[in-house]
């Protein structure tokens, strides 16, 4: 889709207005010149007709003077001057009638009217004539164009802060809260919006900082008693109770680690620890932190797939898929298939009742209220999104297939 910009739109509108005004002035100049020429022709026609009537004896001197009383067109009587004009003048228009003929001449930027009746010839000079003045209309057009240009510059200046505001919004969308600045510098609506946006960003930043501090303090306070409890459990006599205690403390430790993962991916701080990792190592780590027997997981790997990921986070995503697979499958077994473009987790069981988007919300439950997806798939979806991957699902031949798609985008070189 073509890129659209309010600046381009405004420039187009003002450009269109300027071109339209220019064309309108061209038409006006042509129209006005036609009127001016028509008025001159009417004037010369009346003068020529009156002179021909007088020269033909149809009207007397008094009638002649009365009809031409408002016309300043004296006769050229000097023979040499008259001959010079008649010889070198350009004929603009010539008209003949029963009384005689007349012609409009142009010589030395002046109009002359040549009138002939039988053997008599008159040459009149139009002292009132002025060449058509384009300068007036050009000056008016220049003034209008300058006003329009000034209006364009003013509008662009007033909305220029929108570009700065857009850059700040992009920073906010990318999670760069510390880089967002207040670009409002006036009292107009754009400045008010900028200031309101900056205030909202500051408030969100303060809330995020409080949340991060709270979670980190909670995790720190929980890790100490968990570590002490784990050490104490390892010191007691070996028994089933000891194994259960150690298992419980490991579970709690894993929950703390998952809480840290949730804090990282939901804060949108980005992945800073991406390294090339063998998929086999990621799966082994996931099985270890899931604390399950390896016979519950079947692995089919194509050669040695190496991906550029955050080892800790991606292992958590695989671990959550294994946990959910064992929890909801009918045979308590998960098959993992890895290729260079996807990673599949295949389990036997009933098809999901809703679309995958429904289940990747936190703490979504299935029909059995005792079995909740909790944060498992929610964490998986966010970890994949942080790595630029997609989370897919399909149901084939009685098997639920969860897919990490676009794996080829993170294959390590």
PDB file of C-alpha atoms in Angstrom, residues 32-271:
ATOM      1  CA  UNK A  32      -9.486  40.595 -20.513  1.00  0.00           C
ATOM      2  CA  UNK A  33      -7.313  41.119 -23.580  1.00  0.00           C
ATOM      3  CA  UNK A  34     -10.194  40.108 -25.839  1.00  0.00           C
ATOM      4  CA  UNK A  35     -12.442  42.659 -24.120  1.00  0.00           C
ATOM      5  CA  UNK A  36      -9.761  45.326 -24.403  1.00  0.00           C
ATOM      6  CA  UNK A  37      -9.294  44.603 -28.118  1.00  0.00           C
ATOM      7  CA  UNK A  38     -13.061  44.613 -28.665  1.00  0.00           C
ATOM      8  CA  UNK A  39     -13.391  48.001 -26.980  1.00  0.00           C
ATOM      9  CA  UNK A  40     -10.598  49.440 -29.164  1.00  0.00           C
ATOM     10  CA  UNK A  41     -12.205  48.049 -32.307  1.00  0.00           C
ATOM     11  CA  UNK A  42     -15.579  49.535 -31.358  1.00  0.00           C
ATOM     12  CA  UNK A  43     -13.912  52.872 -30.670  1.00  0.00           C
ATOM     13  CA  UNK A  44     -12.021  52.888 -33.985  1.00  0.00           C
ATOM     14  CA  UNK A  45     -15.107  51.714 -35.856  1.00  0.00           C
ATOM     15  CA  UNK A  46     -17.152  54.642 -34.506  1.00  0.00           C
ATOM     16  CA  UNK A  47     -14.368  57.136 -35.291  1.00  0.00           C
ATOM     17  CA  UNK A  48     -13.904  55.763 -38.808  1.00  0.00           C
ATOM     18  CA  UNK A  49     -17.658  55.735 -39.488  1.00  0.00           C
ATOM     19  CA  UNK A  50     -18.070  59.324 -38.234  1.00  0.00           C
ATOM     20  CA  UNK A  51     -15.126  60.519 -40.350  1.00  0.00           C
ATOM     21  CA  UNK A  52     -16.419  58.757 -43.462  1.00  0.00           C
ATOM     22  CA  UNK A  53     -19.882  60.280 -42.962  1.00  0.00           C
ATOM     23  CA  UNK A  54     -18.295  63.724 -42.591  1.00  0.00           C
ATOM     24  CA  UNK A  55     -15.973  63.228 -45.558  1.00  0.00           C
ATOM     25  CA  UNK A  56     -18.952  62.078 -47.632  1.00  0.00           C
ATOM     26  CA  UNK A  57     -20.964  65.155 -46.683  1.00  0.00           C
ATOM     27  CA  UNK A  58     -23.627  63.187 -44.866  1.00  0.00           C
ATOM     28  CA  UNK A  59     -23.085  65.000 -41.551  1.00  0.00           C
ATOM     29  CA  UNK A  60     -21.949  68.564 -40.946  1.00  0.00           C
ATOM     30  CA  UNK A  61     -19.049  69.919 -38.910  1.00  0.00           C
ATOM     31  CA  UNK A  62     -21.153  70.454 -35.790  1.00  0.00           C
ATOM     32  CA  UNK A  63     -22.431  66.870 -35.817  1.00  0.00           C
ATOM     33  CA  UNK A  64     -18.912  65.609 -36.452  1.00  0.00           C
ATOM     34  CA  UNK A  65     -17.460  67.537 -33.519  1.00  0.00           C
ATOM     35  CA  UNK A  66     -20.289  66.476 -31.220  1.00  0.00           C
ATOM     36  CA  UNK A  67     -19.889  62.747 -31.989  1.00  0.00           C
ATOM     37  CA  UNK A  68     -16.119  62.845 -31.492  1.00  0.00           C
ATOM     38  CA  UNK A  69     -16.051  65.265 -28.584  1.00  0.00           C
ATOM     39  CA  UNK A  70     -14.811  62.573 -26.146  1.00  0.00           C
ATOM     40  CA  UNK A  71     -12.227  61.127 -28.519  1.00  0.00           C
ATOM     41  CA  UNK A  72      -8.631  62.381 -28.475  1.00  0.00           C
ATOM     42  CA  UNK A  73      -7.433  61.365 -31.921  1.00  0.00           C
ATOM     43  CA  UNK A  74      -5.835  64.339 -33.695  1.00  0.00           C
ATOM     44  CA  UNK A  75      -5.085  64.192 -37.425  1.00  0.00           C
ATOM     45  CA  UNK A  76      -1.479  63.857 -38.599  1.00  0.00           C
ATOM     46  CA  UNK A  77      -1.033  66.685 -41.083  1.00  0.00           C
ATOM     47  CA  UNK A  78       2.747  66.791 -41.522  1.00  0.00           C
ATOM     48  CA  UNK A  79       3.413  65.267 -44.934  1.00  0.00           C
ATOM     49  CA  UNK A  80       6.767  63.659 -44.109  1.00  0.00           C
ATOM     50  CA  UNK A  81       5.550  62.204 -40.850  1.00  0.00           C
ATOM     51  CA  UNK A  82       2.398  60.945 -42.516  1.00  0.00           C
ATOM     52  CA  UNK A  83       4.340  59.269 -45.320  1.00  0.00           C
ATOM     53  CA  UNK A  84       6.775  57.696 -42.811  1.00  0.00           C
ATOM     54  CA  UNK A  85       3.942  56.193 -40.780  1.00  0.00           C
ATOM     55  CA  UNK A  86       2.024  54.901 -43.797  1.00  0.00           C
ATOM     56  CA  UNK A  87       5.191  53.369 -45.211  1.00  0.00           C
ATOM     57  CA  UNK A  88       6.457  51.581 -42.096  1.00  0.00           C
ATOM     58  CA  UNK A  89       3.350  50.894 -40.002  1.00  0.00           C
ATOM     59  CA  UNK A  90       1.962  47.386 -39.537  1.00  0.00           C
ATOM     60  CA  UNK A  91      -1.665  46.915 -40.576  1.00  0.00           C
ATOM     61  CA  UNK A  92      -3.566  45.293 -37.700  1.00  0.00           C
ATOM     62  CA  UNK A  93      -7.011  45.322 -39.232  1.00  0.00           C
ATOM     63  CA  UNK A  94      -8.633  46.759 -42.374  1.00  0.00           C
ATOM     64  CA  UNK A  95     -12.342  47.340 -43.107  1.00  0.00           C
ATOM     65  CA  UNK A  96     -14.072  48.526 -46.305  1.00  0.00           C
ATOM     66  CA  UNK A  97     -17.579  49.899 -46.832  1.00  0.00           C
ATOM     67  CA  UNK A  98     -19.593  51.812 -49.435  1.00  0.00           C
ATOM     68  CA  UNK A  99     -18.418  55.095 -47.941  1.00  0.00           C
ATOM     69  CA  UNK A 100     -14.734  54.181 -48.015  1.00  0.00           C
ATOM     70  CA  UNK A 101     -12.203  52.142 -46.064  1.00  0.00           C
ATOM     71  CA  UNK A 102     -10.374  52.275 -42.760  1.00  0.00           C
ATOM     72  CA  UNK A 103      -7.360  50.502 -41.278  1.00  0.00           C
ATOM     73  CA  UNK A 104      -5.812  50.228 -37.822  1.00  0.00           C
ATOM     74  CA  UNK A 105      -2.037  50.740 -37.973  1.00  0.00           C
ATOM     75  CA  UNK A 106       0.672  50.098 -35.386  1.00  0.00           C
ATOM     76  CA  UNK A 107       3.787  52.233 -35.522  1.00  0.00           C
ATOM     77  CA  UNK A 108       6.329  52.944 -32.817  1.00  0.00           C
ATOM     78  CA  UNK A 109       4.035  51.488 -30.117  1.00  0.00           C
ATOM     79  CA  UNK A 110       1.176  53.794 -31.103  1.00  0.00           C
ATOM     80  CA  UNK A 111      -2.101  53.120 -32.854  1.00  0.00           C
ATOM     81  CA  UNK A 112      -3.091  55.079 -35.933  1.00  0.00           C
ATOM     82  CA  UNK A 113      -6.356  55.069 -37.861  1.00  0.00           C
ATOM     83  CA  UNK A 114      -6.096  55.445 -41.643  1.00  0.00           C
ATOM     84  CA  UNK A 115      -9.374  56.580 -43.253  1.00  0.00           C
ATOM     85  CA  UNK A 116      -9.858  56.785 -47.064  1.00  0.00           C
ATOM     86  CA  UNK A 117     -12.793  58.287 -48.941  1.00  0.00           C
ATOM     87  CA  UNK A 118     -12.402  58.528 -52.692  1.00  0.00           C
ATOM     88  CA  UNK A 119      -9.113  60.408 -53.145  1.00  0.00           C
ATOM     89  CA  UNK A 120      -9.084  61.862 -49.655  1.00  0.00           C
ATOM     90  CA  UNK A 121      -6.944  60.187 -46.925  1.00  0.00           C
ATOM     91  CA  UNK A 122      -6.867  60.965 -43.226  1.00  0.00           C
ATOM     92  CA  UNK A 123      -4.407  59.630 -40.650  1.00  0.00           C
ATOM     93  CA  UNK A 124      -5.473  59.935 -37.009  1.00  0.00           C
ATOM     94  CA  UNK A 125      -3.266  59.222 -34.013  1.00  0.00           C
ATOM     95  CA  UNK A 126      -4.821  57.644 -30.888  1.00  0.00           C
ATOM     96  CA  UNK A 127      -3.240  59.529 -28.005  1.00  0.00           C
ATOM     97  CA  UNK A 128      -5.288  57.562 -25.476  1.00  0.00           C
ATOM     98  CA  UNK A 129      -3.945  54.191 -26.636  1.00  0.00           C
ATOM     99  CA  UNK A 130      -1.824  52.196 -24.246  1.00  0.00           C
ATOM    100  CA  UNK A 131      -0.502  48.693 -25.007  1.00  0.00           C
ATOM    101  CA  UNK A 132      -2.266  45.944 -23.095  1.00  0.00           C
ATOM    102  CA  UNK A 133      -0.642  45.861 -19.672  1.00  0.00           C
ATOM    103  CA  UNK A 134       0.138  42.293 -18.625  1.00  0.00           C
ATOM    104  CA  UNK A 135       2.043  43.664 -15.653  1.00  0.00           C
ATOM    105  CA  UNK A 136      -1.090  44.457 -13.655  1.00  0.00           C
ATOM    106  CA  UNK A 137      -2.472  40.932 -13.830  1.00  0.00           C
ATOM    107  CA  UNK A 138       1.005  39.493 -13.306  1.00  0.00           C
ATOM    108  CA  UNK A 139       1.422  41.620 -10.190  1.00  0.00           C
ATOM    109  CA  UNK A 140      -1.953  40.475  -8.842  1.00  0.00           C
ATOM    110  CA  UNK A 141      -1.028  36.853  -9.540  1.00  0.00           C
ATOM    111  CA  UNK A 142       2.339  37.324  -7.810  1.00  0.00           C
ATOM    112  CA  UNK A 143       0.637  38.779  -4.717  1.00  0.00           C
ATOM    113  CA  UNK A 144      -1.867  35.900  -4.574  1.00  0.00           C
ATOM    114  CA  UNK A 145       0.937  33.342  -5.085  1.00  0.00           C
ATOM    115  CA  UNK A 146       3.014  34.904  -2.294  1.00  0.00           C
ATOM    116  CA  UNK A 147       0.008  34.868   0.061  1.00  0.00           C
ATOM    117  CA  UNK A 148      -0.675  31.222  -0.814  1.00  0.00           C
ATOM    118  CA  UNK A 149       2.986  30.299  -0.315  1.00  0.00           C
ATOM    119  CA  UNK A 150       3.048  32.116   3.025  1.00  0.00           C
ATOM    120  CA  UNK A 151      -0.086  30.220   4.088  1.00  0.00           C
ATOM    121  CA  UNK A 152       1.554  26.922   3.037  1.00  0.00           C
ATOM    122  CA  UNK A 153       4.727  27.674   5.008  1.00  0.00           C
ATOM    123  CA  UNK A 154       2.652  28.678   8.036  1.00  0.00           C
ATOM    124  CA  UNK A 155       0.572  25.470   7.920  1.00  0.00           C
ATOM    125  CA  UNK A 156       3.678  23.285   7.504  1.00  0.00           C
ATOM    126  CA  UNK A 157       5.346  25.100  10.396  1.00  0.00           C
ATOM    127  CA  UNK A 158       2.308  24.566  12.629  1.00  0.00           C
ATOM    128  CA  UNK A 159       2.065  20.820  11.919  1.00  0.00           C
ATOM    129  CA  UNK A 160       5.821  20.194  11.836  1.00  0.00           C
ATOM    130  CA  UNK A 161       5.767  19.021  15.489  1.00  0.00           C
ATOM    131  CA  UNK A 162       3.686  16.050  14.278  1.00  0.00           C
ATOM    132  CA  UNK A 163       6.849  14.505  12.839  1.00  0.00           C
ATOM    133  CA  UNK A 164       8.641  14.894  16.154  1.00  0.00           C
ATOM    134  CA  UNK A 165       5.615  13.469  17.953  1.00  0.00           C
ATOM    135  CA  UNK A 166       5.569  10.517  15.542  1.00  0.00           C
ATOM    136  CA  UNK A 167       9.224   9.745  16.313  1.00  0.00           C
ATOM    137  CA  UNK A 168       8.453   9.789  20.037  1.00  0.00           C
ATOM    138  CA  UNK A 169       5.463   7.470  19.513  1.00  0.00           C
ATOM    139  CA  UNK A 170       7.682   5.059  17.539  1.00  0.00           C
ATOM    140  CA  UNK A 171      10.167   5.067  20.425  1.00  0.00           C
ATOM    141  CA  UNK A 172       7.317   4.340  22.825  1.00  0.00           C
ATOM    142  CA  UNK A 173       6.047   1.509  20.609  1.00  0.00           C
ATOM    143  CA  UNK A 174       9.563   0.012  20.541  1.00  0.00           C
ATOM    144  CA  UNK A 175       9.748   0.102  24.331  1.00  0.00           C
ATOM    145  CA  UNK A 176      12.286   2.955  24.482  1.00  0.00           C
ATOM    146  CA  UNK A 177      10.495   4.760  27.302  1.00  0.00           C
ATOM    147  CA  UNK A 178      13.668   6.455  28.534  1.00  0.00           C
ATOM    148  CA  UNK A 179      14.228   8.023  25.103  1.00  0.00           C
ATOM    149  CA  UNK A 180      10.788   9.636  24.816  1.00  0.00           C
ATOM    150  CA  UNK A 181      10.910  13.435  25.045  1.00  0.00           C
ATOM    151  CA  UNK A 182       8.323  16.184  25.354  1.00  0.00           C
ATOM    152  CA  UNK A 183       8.172  17.859  21.922  1.00  0.00           C
ATOM    153  CA  UNK A 184       5.359  20.293  22.784  1.00  0.00           C
ATOM    154  CA  UNK A 185       6.540  23.894  22.368  1.00  0.00           C
ATOM    155  CA  UNK A 186       3.390  25.992  22.200  1.00  0.00           C
ATOM    156  CA  UNK A 187      -0.233  26.349  23.191  1.00  0.00           C
ATOM    157  CA  UNK A 188      -1.879  24.804  20.139  1.00  0.00           C
ATOM    158  CA  UNK A 189      -3.671  21.459  20.010  1.00  0.00           C
ATOM    159  CA  UNK A 190      -0.623  19.545  18.727  1.00  0.00           C
ATOM    160  CA  UNK A 191       1.467  20.786  21.648  1.00  0.00           C
ATOM    161  CA  UNK A 192      -1.315  19.847  24.058  1.00  0.00           C
ATOM    162  CA  UNK A 193      -1.450  16.331  22.574  1.00  0.00           C
ATOM    163  CA  UNK A 194       2.365  16.069  22.817  1.00  0.00           C
ATOM    164  CA  UNK A 195       2.346  17.092  26.453  1.00  0.00           C
ATOM    165  CA  UNK A 196      -0.522  14.714  27.265  1.00  0.00           C
ATOM    166  CA  UNK A 197       1.322  11.872  25.505  1.00  0.00           C
ATOM    167  CA  UNK A 198       4.549  12.636  27.363  1.00  0.00           C
ATOM    168  CA  UNK A 199       2.650  12.704  30.657  1.00  0.00           C
ATOM    169  CA  UNK A 200       1.108   9.315  29.882  1.00  0.00           C
ATOM    170  CA  UNK A 201       4.542   7.889  28.984  1.00  0.00           C
ATOM    171  CA  UNK A 202       6.012   9.171  32.247  1.00  0.00           C
ATOM    172  CA  UNK A 203       3.167   7.583  34.186  1.00  0.00           C
ATOM    173  CA  UNK A 204       3.565   4.258  32.360  1.00  0.00           C
ATOM    174  CA  UNK A 205       7.326   4.376  32.935  1.00  0.00           C
ATOM    175  CA  UNK A 206       6.771   4.963  36.650  1.00  0.00           C
ATOM    176  CA  UNK A 207       4.314   2.056  36.810  1.00  0.00           C
ATOM    177  CA  UNK A 208       6.745  -0.208  34.928  1.00  0.00           C
ATOM    178  CA  UNK A 209       9.598   0.745  37.220  1.00  0.00           C
ATOM    179  CA  UNK A 210       7.420   0.007  40.249  1.00  0.00           C
ATOM    180  CA  UNK A 211       6.363  -3.343  38.784  1.00  0.00           C
ATOM    181  CA  UNK A 212       9.934  -4.336  37.948  1.00  0.00           C
ATOM    182  CA  UNK A 213      11.138  -3.348  41.398  1.00  0.00           C
ATOM    183  CA  UNK A 214       8.296  -5.243  43.046  1.00  0.00           C
ATOM    184  CA  UNK A 215       8.881  -8.423  41.017  1.00  0.00           C
ATOM    185  CA  UNK A 216      12.626  -8.350  41.549  1.00  0.00           C
ATOM    186  CA  UNK A 217      12.215  -7.858  45.275  1.00  0.00           C
ATOM    187  CA  UNK A 218       9.683 -10.694  45.436  1.00  0.00           C
ATOM    188  CA  UNK A 219      11.963 -13.024  43.473  1.00  0.00           C
ATOM    189  CA  UNK A 220      14.941 -12.080  45.619  1.00  0.00           C
ATOM    190  CA  UNK A 221      13.020 -12.618  48.848  1.00  0.00           C
ATOM    191  CA  UNK A 222      11.685 -15.989  47.642  1.00  0.00           C
ATOM    192  CA  UNK A 223      14.984 -17.346  46.349  1.00  0.00           C
ATOM    193  CA  UNK A 224      16.656 -17.158  49.749  1.00  0.00           C
ATOM    194  CA  UNK A 225      14.193 -19.395  51.667  1.00  0.00           C
ATOM    195  CA  UNK A 226      13.907 -21.751  48.680  1.00  0.00           C
ATOM    196  CA  UNK A 227      17.688 -22.171  48.577  1.00  0.00           C
ATOM    197  CA  UNK A 228      17.823 -22.711  52.347  1.00  0.00           C
ATOM    198  CA  UNK A 229      14.955 -25.199  52.171  1.00  0.00           C
ATOM    199  CA  UNK A 230      16.655 -27.110  49.345  1.00  0.00           C
ATOM    200  CA  UNK A 231      19.912 -27.325  51.328  1.00  0.00           C
ATOM    201  CA  UNK A 232      18.033 -28.461  54.420  1.00  0.00           C
ATOM    202  CA  UNK A 233      16.107 -31.091  52.443  1.00  0.00           C
ATOM    203  CA  UNK A 234      19.341 -32.507  51.039  1.00  0.00           C
ATOM    204  CA  UNK A 235      20.761 -32.835  54.567  1.00  0.00           C
ATOM    205  CA  UNK A 236      17.966 -35.007  55.962  1.00  0.00           C
ATOM    206  CA  UNK A 237      17.907 -38.783  55.729  1.00  0.00           C
ATOM    207  CA  UNK A 238      17.187 -40.128  52.262  1.00  0.00           C
ATOM    208  CA  UNK A 239      13.579 -41.147  51.892  1.00  0.00           C
ATOM    209  CA  UNK A 240      10.512 -40.556  49.762  1.00  0.00           C
ATOM    210  CA  UNK A 241       9.758 -37.480  51.834  1.00  0.00           C
ATOM    211  CA  UNK A 242      13.213 -36.097  51.060  1.00  0.00           C
ATOM    212  CA  UNK A 243      12.687 -36.662  47.333  1.00  0.00           C
ATOM    213  CA  UNK A 244       9.305 -34.976  47.511  1.00  0.00           C
ATOM    214  CA  UNK A 245      10.728 -31.997  49.391  1.00  0.00           C
ATOM    215  CA  UNK A 246      13.601 -31.618  46.937  1.00  0.00           C
ATOM    216  CA  UNK A 247      11.133 -31.903  44.038  1.00  0.00           C
ATOM    217  CA  UNK A 248       8.900 -29.245  45.588  1.00  0.00           C
ATOM    218  CA  UNK A 249      11.803 -26.846  46.090  1.00  0.00           C
ATOM    219  CA  UNK A 250      12.996 -27.433  42.510  1.00  0.00           C
ATOM    220  CA  UNK A 251       9.466 -26.709  41.308  1.00  0.00           C
ATOM    221  CA  UNK A 252       9.432 -23.487  43.298  1.00  0.00           C
ATOM    222  CA  UNK A 253      12.831 -22.548  41.890  1.00  0.00           C
ATOM    223  CA  UNK A 254      11.571 -23.179  38.360  1.00  0.00           C
ATOM    224  CA  UNK A 255       8.509 -21.053  39.044  1.00  0.00           C
ATOM    225  CA  UNK A 256      10.766 -18.205  40.144  1.00  0.00           C
ATOM    226  CA  UNK A 257      12.777 -18.595  36.925  1.00  0.00           C
ATOM    227  CA  UNK A 258       9.570 -18.567  34.886  1.00  0.00           C
ATOM    228  CA  UNK A 259       8.452 -15.471  36.743  1.00  0.00           C
ATOM    229  CA  UNK A 260      11.731 -13.826  35.723  1.00  0.00           C
ATOM    230  CA  UNK A 261      11.095 -14.907  32.127  1.00  0.00           C
ATOM    231  CA  UNK A 262       7.587 -13.436  32.250  1.00  0.00           C
ATOM    232  CA  UNK A 263       8.978 -10.186  33.628  1.00  0.00           C
ATOM    233  CA  UNK A 264      11.530  -9.991  30.820  1.00  0.00           C
ATOM    234  CA  UNK A 265       9.234 -10.754  27.895  1.00  0.00           C
ATOM    235  CA  UNK A 266       6.315  -8.644  29.102  1.00  0.00           C
ATOM    236  CA  UNK A 267       8.529  -5.630  29.786  1.00  0.00           C
ATOM    237  CA  UNK A 268       9.531  -5.659  26.061  1.00  0.00           C
ATOM    238  CA  UNK A 269      13.146  -4.957  26.914  1.00  0.00           C
ATOM    239  CA  UNK A 270      14.284  -7.146  24.048  1.00  0.00           C
ATOM    240  CA  UNK A 271      16.584 -10.143  23.831  1.00  0.00           C
TER     241      UNK A 271
END
